[in-house]
Amino acid sequence: MATEREARIADAVLELSHCAGEPDASDLLGGLAFHLHDLLPVQAVAVAQVDGRGRAGRSVASTRLCRDLLTMQLKLAEGPCWDSLHSQESLGPVRCGSRNPRWPRFDLYASSAGVTAVTAIPLRTQNAKAGVLMLVNTTEPVLSGLEVRVARTLAGAATACLTQRHSIRDLRQTVEQLQSALHSRVVIEQAKGVLAERFGVSVGEAFSRLRAHSRRRSLKIRDLASDIAAGGGPEELNPHR
């Protein structure tokens, strides 16, 4: 029989992976941080986004200390979150205060701030780095291996929703571009017919004149064609005006 906590975890996964509409990335990652803080034995949670070049972007953190700890790692390019982001592997819980030679500045900063352990989990959308998740323990016990798996599952649900959101946005952009290209084609064909009739030339010659004029005047061919198709156009291409 499932426990109450297991049911809450399942509800969180469902909510994060099936957010209605097109949620803002910050809201979605804020929801991820909320669920992790609520469901796991951690004292603070932070999530940072990265752009297509791997540079830090917006971040969400449950405490000021947590935000500063995450920002410090990304700024100094040192710490479990930095390594997790670039290796795309989960790290931790990493104990602080042990004078870890791998991250000496991070270890000193974290232990001085009273941090017991940090767990870092990378976030991905499709084939791109999306960010990094940091879970902070300031007391014992620290996260278990099973609890880290729960965190990875919730993070995966959130990034799956982000991937869907990006796919919808990209699809809309593609549709808009195709519609614009189709409209341009129709207008140009109409303008070619108008010019062919005006000058008594072939459609091919009409297009050559249309293109040559747009180049000489540094005009977009679509805009010029639209004017001609509506019965107007410059004097050189409208001798009957």
PDB file of C-alpha atoms in Angstrom:
ATOM      1  CA  MET A   1       0.000   0.000   0.000  1.00  0.00           C
ATOM      2  CA  ALA A   2       1.338   3.431  -0.954  1.00  0.00           C
ATOM      3  CA  THR A   3       2.138   5.832   1.844  1.00  0.00           C
ATOM      4  CA  GLU A   4       0.900   9.414   2.032  1.00  0.00           C
ATOM      5  CA  ARG A   5       4.374  10.695   1.084  1.00  0.00           C
ATOM      6  CA  GLU A   6       4.557   8.393  -1.949  1.00  0.00           C
ATOM      7  CA  ALA A   7       1.162   9.651  -3.093  1.00  0.00           C
ATOM      8  CA  ARG A   8       2.334  13.261  -2.746  1.00  0.00           C
ATOM      9  CA  ILE A   9       5.436  12.471  -4.796  1.00  0.00           C
ATOM     10  CA  ALA A  10       3.278  10.937  -7.525  1.00  0.00           C
ATOM     11  CA  ASP A  11       1.009  13.993  -7.498  1.00  0.00           C
ATOM     12  CA  ALA A  12       4.035  16.284  -7.804  1.00  0.00           C
ATOM     13  CA  VAL A  13       5.396  14.343 -10.786  1.00  0.00           C
ATOM     14  CA  LEU A  14       2.009  14.532 -12.496  1.00  0.00           C
ATOM     15  CA  GLU A  15       1.660  18.251 -11.822  1.00  0.00           C
ATOM     16  CA  LEU A  16       5.157  19.116 -13.058  1.00  0.00           C
ATOM     17  CA  SER A  17       4.934  17.049 -16.243  1.00  0.00           C
ATOM     18  CA  HIS A  18       1.421  18.159 -17.236  1.00  0.00           C
ATOM     19  CA  CYS A  19       1.243  21.857 -16.425  1.00  0.00           C
ATOM     20  CA  ALA A  20      -1.712  23.403 -18.213  1.00  0.00           C
ATOM     21  CA  GLY A  21      -1.075  25.808 -21.073  1.00  0.00           C
ATOM     22  CA  GLU A  22       2.406  27.186 -21.560  1.00  0.00           C
ATOM     23  CA  PRO A  23       3.841  27.909 -18.094  1.00  0.00           C
ATOM     24  CA  ASP A  24       6.582  30.460 -17.676  1.00  0.00           C
ATOM     25  CA  ALA A  25       9.931  28.742 -17.117  1.00  0.00           C
ATOM     26  CA  SER A  26      10.507  30.577 -13.839  1.00  0.00           C
ATOM     27  CA  ASP A  27       7.088  29.540 -12.544  1.00  0.00           C
ATOM     28  CA  LEU A  28       7.685  25.932 -13.532  1.00  0.00           C
ATOM     29  CA  LEU A  29      11.123  25.792 -11.917  1.00  0.00           C
ATOM     30  CA  GLY A  30       9.724  27.582  -8.879  1.00  0.00           C
ATOM     31  CA  GLY A  31       7.130  24.803  -8.632  1.00  0.00           C
ATOM     32  CA  LEU A  32       9.906  22.228  -8.836  1.00  0.00           C
ATOM     33  CA  ALA A  33      11.777  23.931  -5.992  1.00  0.00           C
ATOM     34  CA  PHE A  34       8.593  24.069  -3.893  1.00  0.00           C
ATOM     35  CA  HIS A  35       7.833  20.361  -4.307  1.00  0.00           C
ATOM     36  CA  LEU A  36      11.405  19.312  -3.545  1.00  0.00           C
ATOM     37  CA  HIS A  37      11.513  21.427  -0.406  1.00  0.00           C
ATOM     38  CA  ASP A  38       8.157  20.030   0.663  1.00  0.00           C
ATOM     39  CA  LEU A  39       8.842  16.352  -0.058  1.00  0.00           C
ATOM     40  CA  LEU A  40      12.521  15.828   0.764  1.00  0.00           C
ATOM     41  CA  PRO A  41      14.571  16.304   3.942  1.00  0.00           C
ATOM     42  CA  VAL A  42      16.401  19.389   2.686  1.00  0.00           C
ATOM     43  CA  GLN A  43      16.583  22.863   4.183  1.00  0.00           C
ATOM     44  CA  ALA A  44      16.961  24.822   0.937  1.00  0.00           C
ATOM     45  CA  VAL A  45      16.562  24.391  -2.825  1.00  0.00           C
ATOM     46  CA  ALA A  46      17.783  26.439  -5.778  1.00  0.00           C
ATOM     47  CA  VAL A  47      17.412  26.107  -9.544  1.00  0.00           C
ATOM     48  CA  ALA A  48      19.397  28.046 -12.144  1.00  0.00           C
ATOM     49  CA  GLN A  49      18.693  28.193 -15.851  1.00  0.00           C
ATOM     50  CA  VAL A  50      21.418  28.435 -18.494  1.00  0.00           C
ATOM     51  CA  ASP A  51      21.168  29.796 -22.026  1.00  0.00           C
ATOM     52  CA  GLY A  52      22.236  28.098 -25.249  1.00  0.00           C
ATOM     53  CA  ARG A  53      25.869  29.068 -24.602  1.00  0.00           C
ATOM     54  CA  GLY A  54      25.902  27.629 -21.098  1.00  0.00           C
ATOM     55  CA  ARG A  55      25.750  31.013 -19.366  1.00  0.00           C
ATOM     56  CA  ALA A  56      23.761  31.381 -16.157  1.00  0.00           C
ATOM     57  CA  GLY A  57      20.336  32.953 -16.538  1.00  0.00           C
ATOM     58  CA  ARG A  58      17.364  33.257 -14.219  1.00  0.00           C
ATOM     59  CA  SER A  59      17.422  31.447 -10.887  1.00  0.00           C
ATOM     60  CA  VAL A  60      14.919  30.446  -8.227  1.00  0.00           C
ATOM     61  CA  ALA A  61      15.989  29.836  -4.615  1.00  0.00           C
ATOM     62  CA  SER A  62      14.168  29.156  -1.369  1.00  0.00           C
ATOM     63  CA  THR A  63      16.660  31.147   0.740  1.00  0.00           C
ATOM     64  CA  ARG A  64      19.165  33.961   0.213  1.00  0.00           C
ATOM     65  CA  LEU A  65      21.997  31.700   1.379  1.00  0.00           C
ATOM     66  CA  CYS A  66      21.002  29.074  -1.162  1.00  0.00           C
ATOM     67  CA  ARG A  67      20.905  31.621  -3.982  1.00  0.00           C
ATOM     68  CA  ASP A  68      24.309  33.016  -3.007  1.00  0.00           C
ATOM     69  CA  LEU A  69      25.822  29.535  -2.792  1.00  0.00           C
ATOM     70  CA  LEU A  70      24.574  28.642  -6.263  1.00  0.00           C
ATOM     71  CA  THR A  71      25.591  31.976  -7.765  1.00  0.00           C
ATOM     72  CA  MET A  72      29.066  31.669  -6.260  1.00  0.00           C
ATOM     73  CA  GLN A  73      29.638  28.294  -7.937  1.00  0.00           C
ATOM     74  CA  LEU A  74      28.526  29.513 -11.350  1.00  0.00           C
ATOM     75  CA  LYS A  75      30.551  32.713 -11.051  1.00  0.00           C
ATOM     76  CA  LEU A  76      33.765  31.025  -9.892  1.00  0.00           C
ATOM     77  CA  ALA A  77      33.283  27.970 -12.140  1.00  0.00           C
ATOM     78  CA  GLU A  78      33.857  25.758  -9.131  1.00  0.00           C
ATOM     79  CA  GLY A  79      31.700  23.422  -7.081  1.00  0.00           C
ATOM     80  CA  PRO A  80      29.406  20.422  -7.490  1.00  0.00           C
ATOM     81  CA  CYS A  81      26.736  22.453  -9.304  1.00  0.00           C
ATOM     82  CA  TRP A  82      29.234  23.740 -11.868  1.00  0.00           C
ATOM     83  CA  ASP A  83      30.646  20.268 -12.455  1.00  0.00           C
ATOM     84  CA  SER A  84      27.192  18.709 -12.627  1.00  0.00           C
ATOM     85  CA  LEU A  85      26.043  21.272 -15.164  1.00  0.00           C
ATOM     86  CA  HIS A  86      28.952  20.534 -17.491  1.00  0.00           C
ATOM     87  CA  SER A  87      29.308  16.784 -16.925  1.00  0.00           C
ATOM     88  CA  GLN A  88      25.509  16.303 -16.998  1.00  0.00           C
ATOM     89  CA  GLU A  89      25.823  13.899 -14.070  1.00  0.00           C
ATOM     90  CA  SER A  90      24.321  14.148 -10.599  1.00  0.00           C
ATOM     91  CA  LEU A  91      26.766  14.785  -7.768  1.00  0.00           C
ATOM     92  CA  GLY A  92      26.275  14.262  -4.065  1.00  0.00           C
ATOM     93  CA  PRO A  93      25.353  14.587  -1.434  1.00  0.00           C
ATOM     94  CA  VAL A  94      28.756  16.292  -1.235  1.00  0.00           C
ATOM     95  CA  ARG A  95      29.866  16.817   2.362  1.00  0.00           C
ATOM     96  CA  CYS A  96      31.090  20.312   3.197  1.00  0.00           C
ATOM     97  CA  GLY A  97      33.836  21.229   5.634  1.00  0.00           C
ATOM     98  CA  SER A  98      36.147  18.397   4.630  1.00  0.00           C
ATOM     99  CA  ARG A  99      38.580  20.701   2.820  1.00  0.00           C
ATOM    100  CA  ASN A 100      37.811  19.034  -0.471  1.00  0.00           C
ATOM    101  CA  PRO A 101      40.787  19.744  -2.783  1.00  0.00           C
ATOM    102  CA  ARG A 102      38.493  19.505  -5.818  1.00  0.00           C
ATOM    103  CA  TRP A 103      36.530  22.621  -4.804  1.00  0.00           C
ATOM    104  CA  PRO A 104      38.536  24.480  -2.112  1.00  0.00           C
ATOM    105  CA  ARG A 105      36.788  27.860  -2.441  1.00  0.00           C
ATOM    106  CA  PHE A 106      33.338  26.286  -2.575  1.00  0.00           C
ATOM    107  CA  ASP A 107      34.057  24.088   0.422  1.00  0.00           C
ATOM    108  CA  LEU A 108      35.307  27.007   2.508  1.00  0.00           C
ATOM    109  CA  TYR A 109      32.327  29.196   1.562  1.00  0.00           C
ATOM    110  CA  ALA A 110      29.739  26.480   2.159  1.00  0.00           C
ATOM    111  CA  SER A 111      31.136  25.246   5.467  1.00  0.00           C
ATOM    112  CA  SER A 112      31.510  28.818   6.748  1.00  0.00           C
ATOM    113  CA  ALA A 113      27.821  29.366   5.937  1.00  0.00           C
ATOM    114  CA  GLY A 114      26.815  26.311   7.956  1.00  0.00           C
ATOM    115  CA  VAL A 115      26.063  24.017   5.009  1.00  0.00           C
ATOM    116  CA  THR A 116      26.374  20.295   5.797  1.00  0.00           C
ATOM    117  CA  ALA A 117      25.990  18.851   2.292  1.00  0.00           C
ATOM    118  CA  VAL A 118      25.013  19.831  -1.249  1.00  0.00           C
ATOM    119  CA  THR A 119      23.462  17.703  -3.979  1.00  0.00           C
ATOM    120  CA  ALA A 120      23.595  18.859  -7.612  1.00  0.00           C
ATOM    121  CA  ILE A 121      21.368  17.544 -10.402  1.00  0.00           C
ATOM    122  CA  PRO A 122      21.638  18.684 -14.053  1.00  0.00           C
ATOM    123  CA  LEU A 123      18.556  19.758 -15.999  1.00  0.00           C
ATOM    124  CA  ARG A 124      18.205  19.077 -19.722  1.00  0.00           C
ATOM    125  CA  THR A 125      15.632  19.850 -22.407  1.00  0.00           C
ATOM    126  CA  GLN A 126      15.938  17.636 -25.480  1.00  0.00           C
ATOM    127  CA  ASN A 127      19.676  17.702 -26.303  1.00  0.00           C
ATOM    128  CA  ALA A 128      20.479  20.992 -24.602  1.00  0.00           C
ATOM    129  CA  LYS A 129      21.634  21.956 -21.132  1.00  0.00           C
ATOM    130  CA  ALA A 130      18.798  23.738 -19.378  1.00  0.00           C
ATOM    131  CA  GLY A 131      20.213  24.387 -15.921  1.00  0.00           C
ATOM    132  CA  VAL A 132      21.137  22.849 -12.619  1.00  0.00           C
ATOM    133  CA  LEU A 133      19.261  21.991  -9.439  1.00  0.00           C
ATOM    134  CA  MET A 134      20.885  22.313  -6.009  1.00  0.00           C
ATOM    135  CA  LEU A 135      19.587  20.695  -2.815  1.00  0.00           C
ATOM    136  CA  VAL A 136      21.079  21.909   0.459  1.00  0.00           C
ATOM    137  CA  ASN A 137      21.296  20.196   3.832  1.00  0.00           C
ATOM    138  CA  THR A 138      22.267  22.272   6.842  1.00  0.00           C
ATOM    139  CA  THR A 139      21.416  19.511   9.327  1.00  0.00           C
ATOM    140  CA  GLU A 140      21.574  15.734   9.517  1.00  0.00           C
ATOM    141  CA  PRO A 141      20.505  13.481   7.973  1.00  0.00           C
ATOM    142  CA  VAL A 142      21.536  14.358   4.433  1.00  0.00           C
ATOM    143  CA  LEU A 143      19.748  12.983   1.391  1.00  0.00           C
ATOM    144  CA  SER A 144      19.812   9.248   0.799  1.00  0.00           C
ATOM    145  CA  GLY A 145      20.429   7.668  -2.597  1.00  0.00           C
ATOM    146  CA  LEU A 146      16.721   6.909  -2.951  1.00  0.00           C
ATOM    147  CA  GLU A 147      15.793  10.512  -2.164  1.00  0.00           C
ATOM    148  CA  VAL A 148      18.250  11.746  -4.799  1.00  0.00           C
ATOM    149  CA  ARG A 149      16.434   9.497  -7.285  1.00  0.00           C
ATOM    150  CA  VAL A 150      13.147  11.129  -6.291  1.00  0.00           C
ATOM    151  CA  ALA A 151      14.709  14.553  -6.908  1.00  0.00           C
ATOM    152  CA  ARG A 152      15.947  13.459 -10.344  1.00  0.00           C
ATOM    153  CA  THR A 153      12.477  12.170 -11.219  1.00  0.00           C
ATOM    154  CA  LEU A 154      10.815  15.443 -10.257  1.00  0.00           C
ATOM    155  CA  ALA A 155      13.465  17.405 -12.155  1.00  0.00           C
ATOM    156  CA  GLY A 156      12.899  15.213 -15.195  1.00  0.00           C
ATOM    157  CA  ALA A 157       9.156  15.838 -15.034  1.00  0.00           C
ATOM    158  CA  ALA A 158       9.699  19.609 -14.944  1.00  0.00           C
ATOM    159  CA  THR A 159      12.163  19.631 -17.832  1.00  0.00           C
ATOM    160  CA  ALA A 160       9.848  17.374 -19.862  1.00  0.00           C
ATOM    161  CA  CYS A 161       7.209  20.074 -19.534  1.00  0.00           C
ATOM    162  CA  LEU A 162       9.749  22.713 -20.578  1.00  0.00           C
ATOM    163  CA  THR A 163      10.683  20.616 -23.616  1.00  0.00           C
ATOM    164  CA  GLN A 164       7.026  20.407 -24.624  1.00  0.00           C
ATOM    165  CA  ARG A 165       6.647  24.144 -24.112  1.00  0.00           C
ATOM    166  CA  HIS A 166       9.672  24.844 -26.345  1.00  0.00           C
ATOM    167  CA  SER A 167       8.376  22.420 -28.981  1.00  0.00           C
ATOM    168  CA  ILE A 168       5.000  24.190 -29.100  1.00  0.00           C
ATOM    169  CA  ARG A 169       6.700  27.574 -29.395  1.00  0.00           C
ATOM    170  CA  ASP A 170       9.020  26.338 -32.165  1.00  0.00           C
ATOM    171  CA  LEU A 171       6.084  24.778 -34.025  1.00  0.00           C
ATOM    172  CA  ARG A 172       4.159  28.043 -33.892  1.00  0.00           C
ATOM    173  CA  GLN A 173       7.155  29.960 -35.193  1.00  0.00           C
ATOM    174  CA  THR A 174       7.535  27.483 -38.063  1.00  0.00           C
ATOM    175  CA  VAL A 175       3.850  27.746 -38.956  1.00  0.00           C
ATOM    176  CA  GLU A 176       4.042  31.554 -38.902  1.00  0.00           C
ATOM    177  CA  GLN A 177       7.121  31.496 -41.144  1.00  0.00           C
ATOM    178  CA  LEU A 178       5.447  29.132 -43.607  1.00  0.00           C
ATOM    179  CA  GLN A 179       2.296  31.252 -43.665  1.00  0.00           C
ATOM    180  CA  SER A 180       4.374  34.374 -44.302  1.00  0.00           C
ATOM    181  CA  ALA A 181       6.330  32.641 -47.083  1.00  0.00           C
ATOM    182  CA  LEU A 182       3.110  31.393 -48.697  1.00  0.00           C
ATOM    183  CA  HIS A 183       1.535  34.849 -48.557  1.00  0.00           C
ATOM    184  CA  SER A 184       4.658  36.379 -50.090  1.00  0.00           C
ATOM    185  CA  ARG A 185       4.576  33.837 -52.891  1.00  0.00           C
ATOM    186  CA  VAL A 186       0.922  34.538 -53.664  1.00  0.00           C
ATOM    187  CA  VAL A 187       1.481  38.318 -53.711  1.00  0.00           C
ATOM    188  CA  ILE A 188       4.533  38.016 -55.963  1.00  0.00           C
ATOM    189  CA  GLU A 189       2.635  35.792 -58.398  1.00  0.00           C
ATOM    190  CA  GLN A 190      -0.174  38.355 -58.508  1.00  0.00           C
ATOM    191  CA  ALA A 191       2.293  41.186 -59.148  1.00  0.00           C
ATOM    192  CA  LYS A 192       3.947  39.230 -61.958  1.00  0.00           C
ATOM    193  CA  GLY A 193       0.573  38.831 -63.643  1.00  0.00           C
ATOM    194  CA  VAL A 194      -0.184  42.536 -63.292  1.00  0.00           C
ATOM    195  CA  LEU A 195       3.192  43.554 -64.742  1.00  0.00           C
ATOM    196  CA  ALA A 196       2.918  41.061 -67.593  1.00  0.00           C
ATOM    197  CA  GLU A 197      -0.410  42.633 -68.569  1.00  0.00           C
ATOM    198  CA  ARG A 198       0.816  46.207 -68.153  1.00  0.00           C
ATOM    199  CA  PHE A 199       3.870  45.788 -70.359  1.00  0.00           C
ATOM    200  CA  GLY A 200       2.688  42.989 -72.623  1.00  0.00           C
ATOM    201  CA  VAL A 201       5.621  40.777 -71.614  1.00  0.00           C
ATOM    202  CA  SER A 202       5.991  37.214 -70.393  1.00  0.00           C
ATOM    203  CA  VAL A 203       5.564  36.348 -66.725  1.00  0.00           C
ATOM    204  CA  GLY A 204       9.288  35.578 -66.560  1.00  0.00           C
ATOM    205  CA  GLU A 205      10.186  39.032 -67.902  1.00  0.00           C
ATOM    206  CA  ALA A 206       7.698  40.614 -65.517  1.00  0.00           C
ATOM    207  CA  PHE A 207       9.430  38.974 -62.569  1.00  0.00           C
ATOM    208  CA  SER A 208      12.839  40.118 -63.814  1.00  0.00           C
ATOM    209  CA  ARG A 209      11.613  43.711 -63.899  1.00  0.00           C
ATOM    210  CA  LEU A 210      10.066  43.361 -60.445  1.00  0.00           C
ATOM    211  CA  ARG A 211      13.256  41.951 -58.967  1.00  0.00           C
ATOM    212  CA  ALA A 212      15.527  44.479 -60.696  1.00  0.00           C
ATOM    213  CA  HIS A 213      13.466  47.403 -59.427  1.00  0.00           C
ATOM    214  CA  SER A 214      13.417  46.085 -55.848  1.00  0.00           C
ATOM    215  CA  ARG A 215      17.216  45.782 -55.935  1.00  0.00           C
ATOM    216  CA  ARG A 216      17.807  49.246 -57.404  1.00  0.00           C
ATOM    217  CA  ARG A 217      15.534  50.866 -54.845  1.00  0.00           C
ATOM    218  CA  SER A 218      16.580  48.591 -51.939  1.00  0.00           C
ATOM    219  CA  LEU A 219      12.971  47.567 -51.447  1.00  0.00           C
ATOM    220  CA  LYS A 220      11.678  44.271 -50.160  1.00  0.00           C
ATOM    221  CA  ILE A 221      10.297  42.418 -53.149  1.00  0.00           C
ATOM    222  CA  ARG A 222       7.238  41.368 -51.136  1.00  0.00           C
ATOM    223  CA  ASP A 223       6.365  44.972 -50.260  1.00  0.00           C
ATOM    224  CA  LEU A 224       6.844  46.119 -53.843  1.00  0.00           C
ATOM    225  CA  ALA A 225       4.776  43.200 -55.160  1.00  0.00           C
ATOM    226  CA  SER A 226       1.987  43.908 -52.680  1.00  0.00           C
ATOM    227  CA  ASP A 227       1.745  47.517 -53.885  1.00  0.00           C
ATOM    228  CA  ILE A 228       1.665  46.447 -57.547  1.00  0.00           C
ATOM    229  CA  ALA A 229      -0.892  43.687 -56.949  1.00  0.00           C
ATOM    230  CA  ALA A 230      -3.163  46.302 -55.339  1.00  0.00           C
ATOM    231  CA  GLY A 231      -3.011  48.363 -58.534  1.00  0.00           C
ATOM    232  CA  GLY A 232      -0.266  50.750 -57.540  1.00  0.00           C
ATOM    233  CA  GLY A 233       3.493  50.627 -57.692  1.00  0.00           C
ATOM    234  CA  PRO A 234       6.207  53.091 -58.763  1.00  0.00           C
ATOM    235  CA  GLU A 235       5.819  55.021 -62.017  1.00  0.00           C
ATOM    236  CA  GLU A 236       8.461  52.938 -63.769  1.00  0.00           C
ATOM    237  CA  LEU A 237       6.324  49.829 -63.210  1.00  0.00           C
ATOM    238  CA  ASN A 238       2.936  51.503 -63.665  1.00  0.00           C
ATOM    239  CA  PRO A 239       2.972  53.425 -66.966  1.00  0.00           C
ATOM    240  CA  HIS A 240      -0.799  53.905 -66.896  1.00  0.00           C
ATOM    241  CA  ARG A 241      -0.817  56.118 -63.797  1.00  0.00           C
TER     242      ARG A 241
END
